Amino acid sequence: MPAPTEPPRVRRPWSTSGWLLLVLLVVFAFGLIASRPPSPPDQGPPTGDVLAAQNAIEALVHPGPHPDALALLPKDFTALSGVTPGSMPARDGTVRAVHVDGGCSTPWGDDNTKWDYAVPCKAHDLGYDLLRYADRKGHPLGPEVREALDSRLSYDMHHACDLNPMDSAGTCRVVASFYSAGLVVNSWHQRWGPPVGDPIGPMVAGVLVIACLLVFRLRGWLYARRAMPLPRPAPVPASGVQPAALLGAGGVVLLLLGESVTALADWAGAPEPALWPLTWLAQLTPLIFFAGGHANAAGWRTEQESGGGYRHYLAERASPLLRPALIFAVVALLTPLALELLGIPAGTTATVMRIALHPLWLLGVYLLTIVCAPPLLALHRRAPVAAAAGLLALVVGGELAASWVGSPLPRYAATFALALLAQQLAFAHADGVRPSRRLLGFAAFAGVAGLAVVSVLRGGPPLLLGSPGAPAAFSAPPWGVLLLGLVQLGLLGLLAGPLVRLGSRPGVVRVCRFVLRAPMSLYLAFLAAMLLLVAVVYLPGRIADGLTWLVRPRTLVAVGLLAVPGALVFWWFERHAHGAGRPRAAEHPGRRTAVLTRAAAALGIGYATLGVFGFALTRFGGVAADADILGLRLDPIQSLVHLLLGVFLLHTIRIGASAATGTWLATALACAPSLLFAADGGSPGFLGVTLHAATAVFALLAAAGTLLPARSPANATP
C-alpha cells in the first residue's frame, strides 16, 4: 500500500491585518511628510536685535560658569515674547540662562525624568523663545541655529547619564536617545525653522480619513481576490495595438523626454536659441489629445452598445487613469525628501519636481476631456464645423483676454479649449473624415508660417516647452501649441500611409505594447535616470572619494526613499489587474439607485480631478506651498483625500455599491478634515467650506435615504 502523500503546501497570502497595519504606517509617514511647512526664506546675515538674539543663542550653545546669554538678550525680548528669563546651575558645573517656566516637553506633558534633564531643557526652551523672537522681528534665523540648540540638548541629556546615573545609566541613555530622536523629528518636520504649533487636529483627521478610504478599497480588493482570483491576462497580439494608442504612447514618451532635456539644459546654462528646435519637435500635446479623443469616442461607443450610461462611461474611462495618479503621490512626497537628504539645492529640486509631475497636469486636463467627450460628440454629430470653429474661437479669445486683463485664468481656459479642439478633430477623423492633401498641406504651411511670423515679431523663435509663465499643462503658450498642432496634424494626414506602415512593424509594436503594459515602471526608470544625472552634477566630490559616501546613513536613507517605496508601488499596480478584467456589477433597479449612482459619478470625477490638480499645483521640498484653485486652498493631505474619494466613488459604480449606506457615510467622513481645519482657525476659503459642507450634507441625506425601504414599482404584481 503506497504511503499517503502529504498535501501540497498552500501559500497563505498576507493577512488582512498585516495589510491594514502597513496602510496605517504608510499613511502616518505620508501625513508626517506632507504636513511640513515651507522653509523660511534666506534673508542674509542678521542685524540689530536679531543679531543680538543669535549671539544669545550662541552663548546658550556654549555654556560656561556664568549665564552670559542673559546679558546678550535683546532689550525688547521680554516685552515681545512674554518670557521672563533667569539662571540656574546645571549638574556639569555651568550656569545656564533659562526659561524658568520651561521644561522637557513630551506628548504626555512636562517630564524632566528622574535623571534630571530640567536645566538643559529650560535652557533649550529659552533658545526656542529666541528663535520665535527673531521670526516675529521678520528675520528668521537659519536652520543651523536650531540644529545647534537641539544638538546641545541631546549632548546634555546623554551627559546627565554620567553625572547622575541613578543606578540605571543604560536606561538613562535609552531615554535620552528617545528624547533626542523626538527632538530631531520635530525640528526636521518644521524644516529647522522657527518653532511653531502645528495644526495637529486637522492633520490627524486627514490622515485618518486617508487610512479609512484606503482600508475600504483594500478590503474590497482582498475579498474579490480571494473570492474570485483573476487569471493572468493573455498576451495581446501584435495586431491588437490600435494606431491611436501607438500615437498617444509615443507622444507622451517623447514629450517627457523633450521637456526633461530642455529643462536640464536650461538648468545647466544652455542658451535659449539652442533649445527652441528641440521644443518644437518634442511639443506633442496636440497629438496626445488627438489620440485621447479617439479613445474617448471608442469608450463612449462601447458603453452605449453595452447598455450603459454616462455615469458608467465616466467610471470605466477614469478609473484606470486615476490609479497611476495615486503613484504620483508617492513620487511627489519622497523624491524631494531624498534630494534634501542628498543636499541638492531647493531650486534644482523644484526643477526636478516640475518635470516629474508634468504628467499630472496632462492627466488633469485629459480627465476634463473625458467628462466633455459625450456632449461634444453629440454636438459633432449635429454641427461638426460649428463645434470645431467654436472651440477655436475660445482658444483665440482666451489668449486675447489673457493679454488684455493680465490674468492667467483666460489662458488656462484657452489651454483646455485647445485640448477639446484636438479631441473634436479626432471625432471627425474617427467618423472617416479625411481632408484633401491640398487642405492638409495648407494647414501645415499655415502653422509654419504663423510660427515664423511670431518668431520675427518676438525677435527669436519661441520656446514651446518650459516656457516661463505658460500654463503648466502644456508648458507652452496655447497660441504656440495651436500653430504647432496645425503643422503636426497636417503632416500626420499627409504621411498617414508611411506612418501606418511604420507603426505596424513588429519592433515598433513590441515597444508600444511594452510602454502600454508597464508605463509606471518606465516612468520610474526615467525619473531614476534624471535623478542620477542631478546627483552626478552635484555630488562629484563625494563620488570621487569612492563608494564610502554610499554607506553613509543619509545617503542610504535617500536611496531607500527613492528606490524601495516607489518600486514596490509600481510593481504592485502593474502586476495586479485591480478588477480591470471583471465585469461591472449590475445595478439594483429603482430611481433611488439611479440618482445616487449619478451623484457618485459627478462627485467622483469632480473630486478626483480636484485631487489631481491639487497635487500638480502643490510644491514639495524646501519650497513647499499649498495649492490654490480658484480660491480653494489645498494642502497635500487634502489633495490626497480628494483623489482617494474620487477613486472610491467611481469604483462603487463599477461594483454596484453606489446606493450602499457605507458609501455615503465614507463620503461624509472624507469632508471632515477641511471642515475641522476651518473650525480650528484655518482659512480654507469660502469655496472650500461651502463645497465640503454641501457634500457632507448631501452624503448624510443619501445615507439616511438608503435606510428607507425601497418603493415597489407601480406595475409590480402583488
XYZ file of C-alpha atoms in Angstrom:
718
model
C 0.000 0.000 0.000
C 1.631 3.282 -1.017
C 2.333 5.766 1.693
C -0.078 8.676 1.799
C 1.272 11.717 0.117
C 1.471 14.954 2.025
C -0.933 17.619 0.900
C 0.741 20.395 -1.041
C 1.717 23.416 0.961
C -0.541 26.353 0.354
C 0.993 29.794 0.462
C -1.294 31.905 2.538
C -1.498 35.494 1.432
C -0.516 38.109 3.916
C -3.324 38.540 6.408
C -5.711 41.437 6.113
C -4.498 42.738 9.468
C -0.958 42.886 8.109
C -2.088 44.884 5.102
C -4.093 47.243 7.281
C -1.113 47.805 9.584
C 1.084 48.564 6.593
C -1.524 51.013 5.287
C -1.629 52.822 8.622
C 2.168 53.086 8.786
C 2.397 54.377 5.224
C -0.384 56.894 5.770
C 1.190 58.144 9.001
C 4.501 58.658 7.184
C 2.627 60.466 4.411
C 0.987 62.802 6.912
C 4.296 63.499 8.631
C 5.958 64.432 5.358
C 3.020 66.198 3.718
C 2.334 68.495 6.672
C 5.808 70.059 6.664
C 5.719 73.855 6.283
C 7.873 75.723 3.735
C 11.422 76.595 4.671
C 11.901 80.168 5.906
C 13.485 82.401 3.248
C 17.179 83.193 3.445
C 17.374 86.892 4.309
C 21.108 87.199 4.726
C 23.132 87.928 7.868
C 21.067 89.227 10.812
C 21.476 92.724 12.205
C 20.314 94.691 15.230
C 18.052 92.870 17.678
C 18.021 89.703 15.573
C 21.830 89.604 15.671
C 21.627 90.008 19.456
C 19.234 87.049 19.615
C 21.649 84.936 17.531
C 24.541 85.878 19.822
C 22.469 84.924 22.858
C 21.739 81.529 21.310
C 25.454 81.100 20.618
C 26.097 81.679 24.330
C 23.412 79.112 25.211
C 25.050 76.539 22.975
C 28.457 77.112 24.616
C 27.676 77.487 28.349
C 30.235 78.456 30.971
C 30.449 79.405 34.639
C 28.233 82.458 34.080
C 24.879 82.890 32.295
C 26.378 85.062 29.552
C 23.260 84.730 27.377
C 21.260 86.933 29.778
C 23.469 89.932 29.086
C 23.159 89.381 25.324
C 19.354 89.244 25.137
C 17.673 91.934 23.011
C 16.249 94.782 25.070
C 12.668 94.146 23.994
C 12.859 90.349 24.269
C 10.643 90.047 27.351
C 8.144 92.617 26.129
C 7.761 90.934 22.730
C 7.885 87.278 23.799
C 6.303 87.468 27.261
C 9.137 85.305 28.634
C 10.990 86.259 31.810
C 14.423 84.609 31.674
C 16.505 83.555 34.659
C 19.566 81.490 35.536
C 20.023 78.051 37.083
C 23.096 75.937 37.885
C 23.478 72.735 35.888
C 24.939 69.419 37.146
C 28.019 69.815 34.954
C 29.093 72.971 36.867
C 27.897 75.508 34.307
C 25.323 78.182 34.970
C 22.641 78.357 32.323
C 20.350 81.118 31.159
C 16.911 79.503 31.184
C 13.216 79.953 30.594
C 12.224 79.489 34.222
C 8.746 78.134 33.437
C 10.016 75.792 30.705
C 10.771 72.090 30.848
C 11.193 68.884 28.892
C 8.099 68.784 26.705
C 6.656 65.395 25.776
C 3.365 64.333 24.185
C 2.097 63.435 27.668
C 3.163 66.745 29.244
C 6.191 68.112 31.091
C 8.552 65.269 32.032
C 12.084 66.023 33.225
C 12.731 62.335 34.196
C 14.387 61.101 37.374
C 17.858 61.735 35.922
C 17.019 65.448 35.937
C 17.157 66.905 32.436
C 15.381 70.007 33.759
C 18.073 72.692 33.461
C 19.194 71.747 29.915
C 15.522 71.619 28.820
C 14.805 75.067 30.304
C 17.890 76.484 28.552
C 16.753 74.863 25.305
C 13.308 76.430 25.735
C 14.904 79.868 26.072
C 16.749 79.233 22.818
C 13.462 78.352 21.102
C 11.949 81.556 22.513
C 14.767 83.476 20.857
C 14.076 81.721 17.542
C 10.425 82.785 17.761
C 11.542 86.316 18.680
C 13.682 86.551 15.536
C 10.782 85.275 13.431
C 8.456 87.933 14.877
C 11.070 90.531 14.023
C 10.753 89.446 10.390
C 14.174 87.793 10.102
C 14.058 84.051 10.908
C 17.430 82.603 11.807
C 18.991 79.880 9.677
C 18.356 76.161 10.217
C 21.853 75.675 11.629
C 20.889 77.710 14.700
C 18.031 75.414 15.717
C 20.148 72.393 14.871
C 22.868 73.656 17.241
C 20.315 74.110 20.055
C 18.985 70.582 19.558
C 22.498 69.111 19.467
C 23.342 70.868 22.742
C 20.259 69.489 24.486
C 20.952 65.987 23.181
C 24.513 66.168 24.496
C 23.342 67.457 27.894
C 20.763 64.670 28.262
C 23.306 61.959 27.461
C 25.896 63.619 29.712
C 23.378 63.578 32.571
C 23.520 59.779 32.434
C 27.208 60.016 33.504
C 26.679 62.750 36.092
C 23.503 61.352 37.690
C 23.026 57.714 36.569
C 20.627 56.811 39.429
C 21.867 53.193 39.190
C 20.403 52.902 35.670
C 22.842 54.552 33.277
C 21.825 52.249 30.426
C 18.144 53.076 30.768
C 19.058 56.752 31.049
C 20.858 56.639 27.712
C 17.918 54.879 26.070
C 15.546 57.564 27.359
C 17.958 60.319 26.281
C 18.158 58.809 22.802
C 14.357 58.586 22.666
C 14.022 62.247 23.636
C 16.720 63.243 21.132
C 15.002 61.347 18.317
C 11.701 63.079 19.040
C 13.508 66.416 19.131
C 15.143 65.840 15.751
C 11.944 64.566 14.127
C 10.004 67.607 15.323
C 12.689 70.021 14.126
C 13.003 68.200 10.809
C 9.226 68.315 10.402
C 9.388 72.097 10.809
C 12.400 72.280 8.457
C 14.621 73.592 11.267
C 12.716 76.855 11.108
C 11.090 78.827 13.920
C 9.282 76.553 16.418
C 5.537 76.776 15.791
C 2.449 74.960 16.966
C 1.344 72.545 14.238
C -2.410 72.260 13.462
C -2.362 68.674 14.663
C -6.155 68.161 14.753
C -6.934 68.677 11.037
C -3.751 66.843 10.045
C -4.654 63.779 12.133
C -8.225 63.896 10.811
C -6.948 63.983 7.231
C -4.572 61.083 7.850
C -7.348 59.004 9.435
C -9.683 59.706 6.510
C -6.958 58.669 4.051
C -6.432 55.472 6.025
C -10.179 54.723 6.064
C -10.556 55.238 2.318
C -7.538 53.038 1.631
C -8.802 50.365 4.017
C -12.223 50.311 2.343
C -10.598 49.928 -1.051
C -8.041 47.382 0.156
C -10.547 45.168 1.938
C -12.743 45.103 -1.150
C -9.797 44.156 -3.346
C -8.613 41.421 -0.963
C -12.110 39.977 -0.756
C -12.500 39.964 -4.535
C -9.051 38.451 -4.983
C -9.746 35.564 -2.618
C -13.327 35.004 -3.737
C -12.684 35.150 -7.491
C -8.998 35.376 -8.430
C -8.342 36.696 -11.888
C -6.313 34.640 -14.360
C -3.272 36.232 -15.837
C -4.265 38.221 -18.911
C -3.458 36.613 -22.213
C -0.762 38.299 -24.242
C -2.078 40.894 -26.626
C -1.390 40.033 -30.272
C 0.810 42.379 -32.209
C -2.113 43.473 -34.352
C -4.099 44.406 -31.226
C -2.306 47.738 -30.730
C -4.519 50.497 -32.078
C -2.922 53.363 -34.039
C -4.380 55.880 -31.570
C -2.743 54.041 -28.660
C 0.537 53.967 -30.558
C 0.277 57.697 -31.241
C -0.654 58.567 -27.648
C 2.041 56.415 -26.023
C 4.738 57.703 -28.356
C 3.617 61.296 -27.846
C 3.766 61.086 -24.044
C 7.194 59.428 -24.046
C 8.731 61.923 -26.464
C 7.113 64.868 -24.665
C 8.555 63.848 -21.281
C 11.984 63.220 -22.748
C 11.951 66.520 -24.594
C 10.824 68.520 -21.578
C 13.437 66.846 -19.390
C 16.264 67.567 -21.797
C 15.077 71.159 -22.238
C 14.712 71.829 -18.515
C 18.020 70.237 -17.590
C 19.806 72.064 -20.432
C 18.368 75.363 -19.263
C 19.350 74.474 -15.673
C 22.892 73.791 -16.908
C 23.065 77.248 -18.539
C 22.454 76.406 -22.193
C 21.406 79.483 -24.258
C 17.741 79.706 -25.218
C 18.365 79.903 -29.011
C 19.930 76.444 -28.813
C 16.815 74.908 -27.243
C 13.927 76.007 -29.457
C 14.352 73.328 -32.186
C 14.089 70.598 -29.571
C 10.978 72.151 -28.039
C 9.270 72.354 -31.431
C 9.983 68.675 -32.089
C 9.021 67.411 -28.615
C 5.875 69.510 -28.019
C 3.380 66.795 -28.916
C 0.386 67.630 -26.723
C -1.937 68.200 -29.754
C -1.224 64.663 -30.933
C -1.675 63.298 -27.391
C -5.159 64.805 -27.053
C -5.964 63.827 -30.653
C -5.204 60.221 -29.705
C -7.162 60.659 -26.467
C -10.176 61.846 -28.457
C -10.136 58.597 -30.413
C -10.037 56.623 -27.149
C -12.873 58.652 -25.610
C -15.077 58.232 -28.670
C -14.441 54.482 -28.708
C -15.146 54.229 -24.970
C -18.456 56.087 -25.250
C -19.479 53.992 -28.239
C -18.656 50.766 -26.370
C -20.635 51.907 -23.338
C -23.677 52.737 -25.427
C -23.522 49.365 -27.195
C -23.401 47.557 -23.848
C -26.411 49.441 -22.500
C -24.505 51.639 -20.058
C -24.919 55.338 -19.476
C -22.852 58.438 -18.926
C -22.095 57.528 -15.308
C -20.764 54.131 -16.309
C -18.681 55.709 -19.043
C -17.046 58.066 -16.517
C -16.263 55.210 -14.153
C -14.813 52.952 -16.851
C -12.733 55.653 -18.539
C -11.435 57.465 -15.452
C -10.718 54.602 -13.036
C -7.747 53.106 -14.942
C -6.199 56.574 -15.228
C -6.612 57.518 -11.571
C -4.761 54.539 -10.123
C -1.419 55.729 -11.555
C -2.227 59.191 -10.189
C -2.014 57.711 -6.704
C 1.531 56.652 -7.507
C 2.473 60.253 -8.209
C 1.606 60.994 -4.577
C 4.469 58.704 -3.583
C 6.813 60.351 -6.076
C 5.766 63.866 -5.081
C 6.468 63.245 -1.408
C 9.546 61.045 -1.364
C 11.599 62.497 -4.221
C 12.101 65.994 -2.719
C 12.795 64.437 0.671
C 15.517 62.238 -0.824
C 17.036 65.189 -2.697
C 17.000 67.195 0.530
C 18.926 64.440 2.314
C 21.463 64.396 -0.512
C 21.981 68.154 -0.163
C 20.551 69.105 -3.572
C 19.642 72.846 -3.705
C 15.960 73.782 -3.457
C 15.952 75.397 -6.916
C 17.148 72.196 -8.566
C 14.638 70.170 -6.582
C 11.861 72.430 -7.883
C 13.061 71.861 -11.472
C 13.132 68.094 -10.984
C 9.672 68.056 -9.437
C 8.226 70.206 -12.210
C 9.378 67.609 -14.727
C 8.328 64.671 -12.559
C 4.800 65.965 -12.001
C 4.085 67.254 -15.516
C 2.139 64.063 -16.376
C -0.305 65.024 -13.616
C -1.176 68.221 -15.494
C -1.796 66.260 -18.678
C -3.880 63.753 -16.713
C -5.975 66.501 -15.124
C -6.789 68.099 -18.475
C -7.430 64.681 -20.001
C -9.941 63.875 -17.231
C -11.806 67.037 -18.182
C -11.832 65.985 -21.842
C -13.309 62.635 -20.772
C -16.116 64.474 -18.999
C -16.825 66.641 -22.050
C -16.480 63.925 -24.697
C -20.100 62.604 -24.848
C -21.825 66.026 -25.134
C -19.206 67.277 -27.589
C -19.551 64.067 -29.574
C -23.288 64.670 -29.786
C -22.589 68.245 -30.887
C -20.188 66.913 -33.504
C -22.941 64.706 -34.919
C -25.212 67.751 -35.405
C -22.800 70.567 -36.335
C -19.213 69.363 -36.759
C -17.840 72.510 -38.364
C -19.549 74.863 -35.925
C -18.319 72.834 -32.933
C -14.695 72.953 -34.064
C -14.949 76.627 -35.005
C -16.439 77.471 -31.605
C -13.580 75.786 -29.775
C -11.056 77.555 -31.998
C -12.730 80.858 -31.141
C -12.412 80.010 -27.419
C -8.684 79.398 -27.838
C -8.120 82.698 -29.617
C -10.466 84.592 -27.295
C -8.779 83.186 -24.198
C -5.370 84.286 -25.429
C -6.607 87.771 -26.263
C -8.420 88.095 -22.925
C -5.292 86.998 -21.049
C -3.244 89.743 -22.715
C -5.951 92.369 -22.063
C -6.839 91.668 -18.411
C -3.411 90.468 -17.261
C -4.857 87.369 -15.563
C -3.707 83.780 -16.231
C -7.229 82.353 -15.940
C -8.246 83.057 -19.581
C -5.041 81.367 -20.729
C -5.936 78.272 -18.699
C -9.348 78.292 -20.407
C -7.606 78.580 -23.791
C -5.436 75.585 -22.884
C -8.492 73.482 -22.088
C -10.278 74.630 -25.243
C -7.237 73.642 -27.300
C -7.301 70.128 -25.808
C -11.008 69.899 -26.638
C -10.324 71.135 -30.177
C -7.786 68.344 -30.725
C -10.370 65.880 -29.389
C -13.048 67.313 -31.695
C -10.812 66.786 -34.709
C -10.289 63.205 -33.551
C -14.072 62.700 -33.563
C -14.165 63.766 -37.206
C -11.222 61.503 -38.031
C -12.916 58.560 -36.289
C -16.016 59.152 -38.421
C -13.944 58.774 -41.570
C -13.438 62.452 -42.429
C -10.234 62.740 -44.445
C -9.334 66.253 -45.670
C -7.754 66.588 -49.092
C -3.997 66.604 -49.338
C -4.177 70.212 -50.509
C -6.038 71.223 -47.311
C -3.633 69.250 -45.138
C -0.659 70.869 -46.844
C -2.212 74.310 -46.407
C -2.751 73.639 -42.665
C 0.861 72.582 -42.210
C 2.114 75.600 -44.195
C -0.147 77.966 -42.211
C 1.233 76.634 -38.954
C 4.840 77.024 -40.057
C 4.151 80.500 -41.445
C 2.445 81.559 -38.223
C 5.391 80.363 -36.130
C 7.802 82.150 -38.472
C 5.869 85.421 -38.220
C 5.765 85.173 -34.428
C 9.488 84.438 -34.366
C 10.201 87.601 -36.372
C 7.924 89.732 -34.196
C 9.389 88.350 -30.979
C 12.968 88.646 -32.126
C 13.563 84.909 -31.979
C 11.778 81.554 -32.128
C 9.596 80.922 -29.061
C 10.212 78.064 -26.659
C 7.306 75.642 -26.872
C 8.356 73.592 -23.823
C 9.308 75.001 -20.446
C 8.194 78.480 -21.441
C 8.136 80.814 -18.387
C 4.643 81.872 -17.366
C 2.921 79.391 -19.695
C 0.141 77.103 -18.430
C 1.777 74.098 -16.826
C -0.389 71.583 -18.688
C 1.335 72.396 -21.992
C 4.474 74.110 -20.640
C 3.994 76.490 -23.562
C 1.627 79.305 -24.584
C -1.587 77.959 -26.168
C -1.124 80.022 -29.350
C 2.242 78.343 -29.973
C 0.808 74.886 -29.367
C -2.115 75.714 -31.675
C 0.166 76.704 -34.547
C 2.407 73.716 -33.964
C -0.667 71.463 -33.797
C -1.691 72.617 -37.273
C 1.703 71.506 -38.548
C 1.585 68.167 -36.732
C -1.947 67.217 -37.749
C -1.295 68.326 -41.327
C 1.834 66.183 -41.534
C 0.029 63.320 -39.798
C -2.577 63.327 -42.571
C -0.042 63.725 -45.382
C 2.162 60.932 -44.066
C -0.641 58.653 -42.895
C 0.366 55.760 -45.155
C 4.074 55.627 -44.251
C 3.282 56.165 -40.555
C 0.791 53.284 -40.536
C 3.369 51.017 -42.159
C 5.984 52.146 -39.644
C 3.590 51.553 -36.757
C 2.778 48.039 -37.960
C 6.390 46.883 -37.870
C 6.889 44.140 -35.259
C 9.645 46.010 -33.453
C 7.605 49.205 -33.113
C 4.549 47.243 -31.997
C 6.567 45.390 -29.337
C 7.906 48.654 -27.955
C 4.414 50.160 -27.882
C 2.975 47.117 -26.142
C 5.715 47.316 -23.537
C 5.027 51.012 -22.927
C 1.304 50.357 -22.559
C 1.878 47.346 -20.297
C 4.415 48.932 -17.943
C 4.086 52.735 -18.136
C 4.818 53.332 -14.465
C 7.933 51.174 -14.438
C 9.261 53.110 -17.415
C 8.408 56.356 -15.646
C 10.329 55.164 -12.584
C 13.345 54.325 -14.740
C 13.132 57.734 -16.427
C 12.923 59.511 -13.061
C 15.834 57.481 -11.681
C 17.986 58.404 -14.690
C 17.181 62.093 -14.238
C 17.999 61.951 -10.529
C 21.240 60.152 -11.315
C 22.193 62.972 -13.666
C 21.442 65.538 -10.967
C 23.478 63.547 -8.454
C 26.451 63.327 -10.824
C 26.380 67.124 -11.226
C 26.016 67.982 -7.536
C 27.892 65.138 -5.876
C 31.115 64.799 -7.916
C 33.327 65.242 -4.880
C 31.549 62.512 -2.946
C 31.589 60.166 -5.928
C 35.300 60.846 -6.464
C 36.014 59.828 -2.874
C 34.898 56.296 -3.664
C 31.933 54.281 -2.515
C 32.148 55.294 1.145
C 29.540 58.024 0.627
C 27.071 55.330 -0.437
C 27.105 53.683 3.001
C 26.525 56.858 4.974
C 23.160 56.920 6.778
C 21.804 59.975 4.932
C 22.737 58.513 1.540
C 21.265 55.109 2.379
C 18.018 56.674 3.568
C 17.831 58.848 0.430
C 18.435 55.896 -1.900
C 15.910 53.819 0.040
C 13.289 56.557 -0.239
C 13.825 56.780 -3.987
C 14.025 53.071 -4.717
C 12.066 50.913 -2.280
C 8.616 52.545 -1.883
C 8.392 53.676 -5.489
C 9.470 50.315 -6.881
C 7.024 48.433 -4.654
C 4.098 50.642 -5.614
C 4.910 50.488 -9.323
C 5.311 46.717 -9.147
C 2.019 46.395 -7.277
C -0.040 48.401 -9.734
C 1.446 46.782 -12.825
C 1.403 43.207 -11.568
C -2.212 43.271 -10.401
C -5.232 43.922 -12.548
C -7.224 45.538 -9.697
C -10.538 44.418 -11.092
C -9.895 45.568 -14.646
C -10.892 42.187 -16.066
C -14.055 41.683 -14.025
C -17.443 42.572 -15.452
C -19.246 45.534 -13.977
C -21.769 44.603 -11.301
C -25.400 45.036 -12.172
C -27.274 47.897 -10.544
C -30.378 47.349 -8.457
C -33.444 48.723 -10.220
C -35.111 51.826 -8.919
C -34.998 55.580 -9.148
C -33.053 55.962 -5.903
C -30.205 53.810 -7.169
C -30.056 55.748 -10.434
C -29.955 59.096 -8.625
C -27.231 58.006 -6.182
C -25.173 56.444 -8.970
C -25.315 59.679 -10.938
C -24.311 61.589 -7.801
C -21.402 59.201 -7.218
C -20.227 59.737 -10.788
C -20.448 63.533 -10.563
C -18.786 63.782 -7.151
C -16.252 61.096 -8.008
C -14.977 62.679 -11.213
C -15.111 66.154 -9.645
C -13.118 65.315 -6.525
C -10.684 63.119 -8.453
C -9.919 65.951 -10.867
C -9.572 68.381 -7.962
C -7.139 65.998 -6.287
C -5.051 65.587 -9.441
C -4.747 69.334 -9.976
C -4.125 69.855 -6.262
C -1.135 67.526 -6.373
C 0.090 69.096 -9.601
C -0.064 72.579 -8.060
C 1.323 71.738 -4.628
C 5.061 72.254 -4.328
C 7.083 69.956 -2.118
C 10.572 70.080 -0.729
C 12.224 73.199 0.668
C 9.900 75.450 -1.365
C 6.739 73.691 -0.219
C 3.486 75.550 -0.651
C -0.187 74.687 -0.640
C -2.231 74.740 -3.832
C -4.760 77.425 -4.652
C -7.501 76.550 -7.147
C -9.968 79.407 -7.683
C -9.533 80.440 -4.061
C -9.782 76.860 -2.753
C -6.745 76.210 -0.561
C -5.467 72.646 -0.790
C -2.596 71.060 1.103
C -1.103 67.676 0.095
C -3.193 65.777 2.663
C -6.417 67.352 1.430
C -5.446 66.686 -2.194
C -4.907 63.007 -1.436
C -8.260 62.864 0.376
C -9.937 64.292 -2.729
C -8.136 61.906 -5.052
C -8.968 58.849 -2.945
C -12.572 59.961 -2.526
C -12.918 60.298 -6.294
C -11.367 56.871 -6.894
C -13.612 55.377 -4.205
C -16.858 56.819 -5.588
C -16.077 55.859 -9.186
C -15.195 52.347 -8.022
C -18.557 51.972 -6.282
C -20.206 52.436 -9.684
C -18.218 49.531 -11.088
C -19.088 47.211 -8.185
C -22.719 48.307 -7.868
C -22.329 49.875 -4.398
C -23.251 53.473 -5.172
C -26.530 53.120 -3.289
C -24.955 51.485 -0.216
C -25.142 53.261 3.135
C -21.412 52.857 3.777
C -20.535 54.617 0.526
C -22.175 57.838 1.602
C -21.050 57.648 5.213
C -17.472 57.377 3.931
C -18.100 60.347 1.637
C -19.353 62.459 4.535
C -16.345 61.391 6.610
C -13.987 62.498 3.826
C -15.310 66.064 4.131
C -14.445 66.299 7.836
C -10.746 67.373 7.587
C -11.483 70.553 5.641
C -14.344 71.494 7.964
C -12.189 70.796 11.035
C -9.440 72.960 9.571
C -11.890 75.845 9.238
C -13.205 75.287 12.772
C -9.610 75.232 14.077
C -8.986 78.734 12.781
C -7.575 77.813 9.369
C -8.528 79.578 6.183
C -9.571 77.042 3.513
C -11.626 79.781 1.875
C -15.348 80.263 1.489
C -15.417 77.972 -1.548
C -13.682 75.176 0.366
C -16.072 75.329 3.312
C -19.120 75.559 1.051
C -18.027 72.679 -1.182
C -17.244 70.264 1.639
C -20.230 71.266 3.767
C -22.627 70.781 0.847
C -21.067 67.415 0.000
C -21.251 66.263 3.623
C -24.917 67.282 3.944
C -25.833 65.539 0.689
C -23.896 62.409 1.698
C -25.623 62.217 5.077
C -29.031 62.658 3.456
C -28.146 59.995 0.896
C -27.015 57.611 3.651
C -30.272 58.192 5.502
C -32.207 57.648 2.288
C -30.594 54.256 1.736
C -32.042 53.096 5.060
C -35.596 53.748 3.918
C -37.445 50.834 2.293
C -37.400 50.968 -1.483
C -40.696 51.631 -3.248
C -42.092 48.826 -5.293
C -42.721 49.597 -8.962
C -46.251 50.701 -9.730
C -46.826 47.779 -12.073
C -45.430 45.136 -9.732
C -47.667 42.108 -9.186
C -48.798 41.500 -5.606
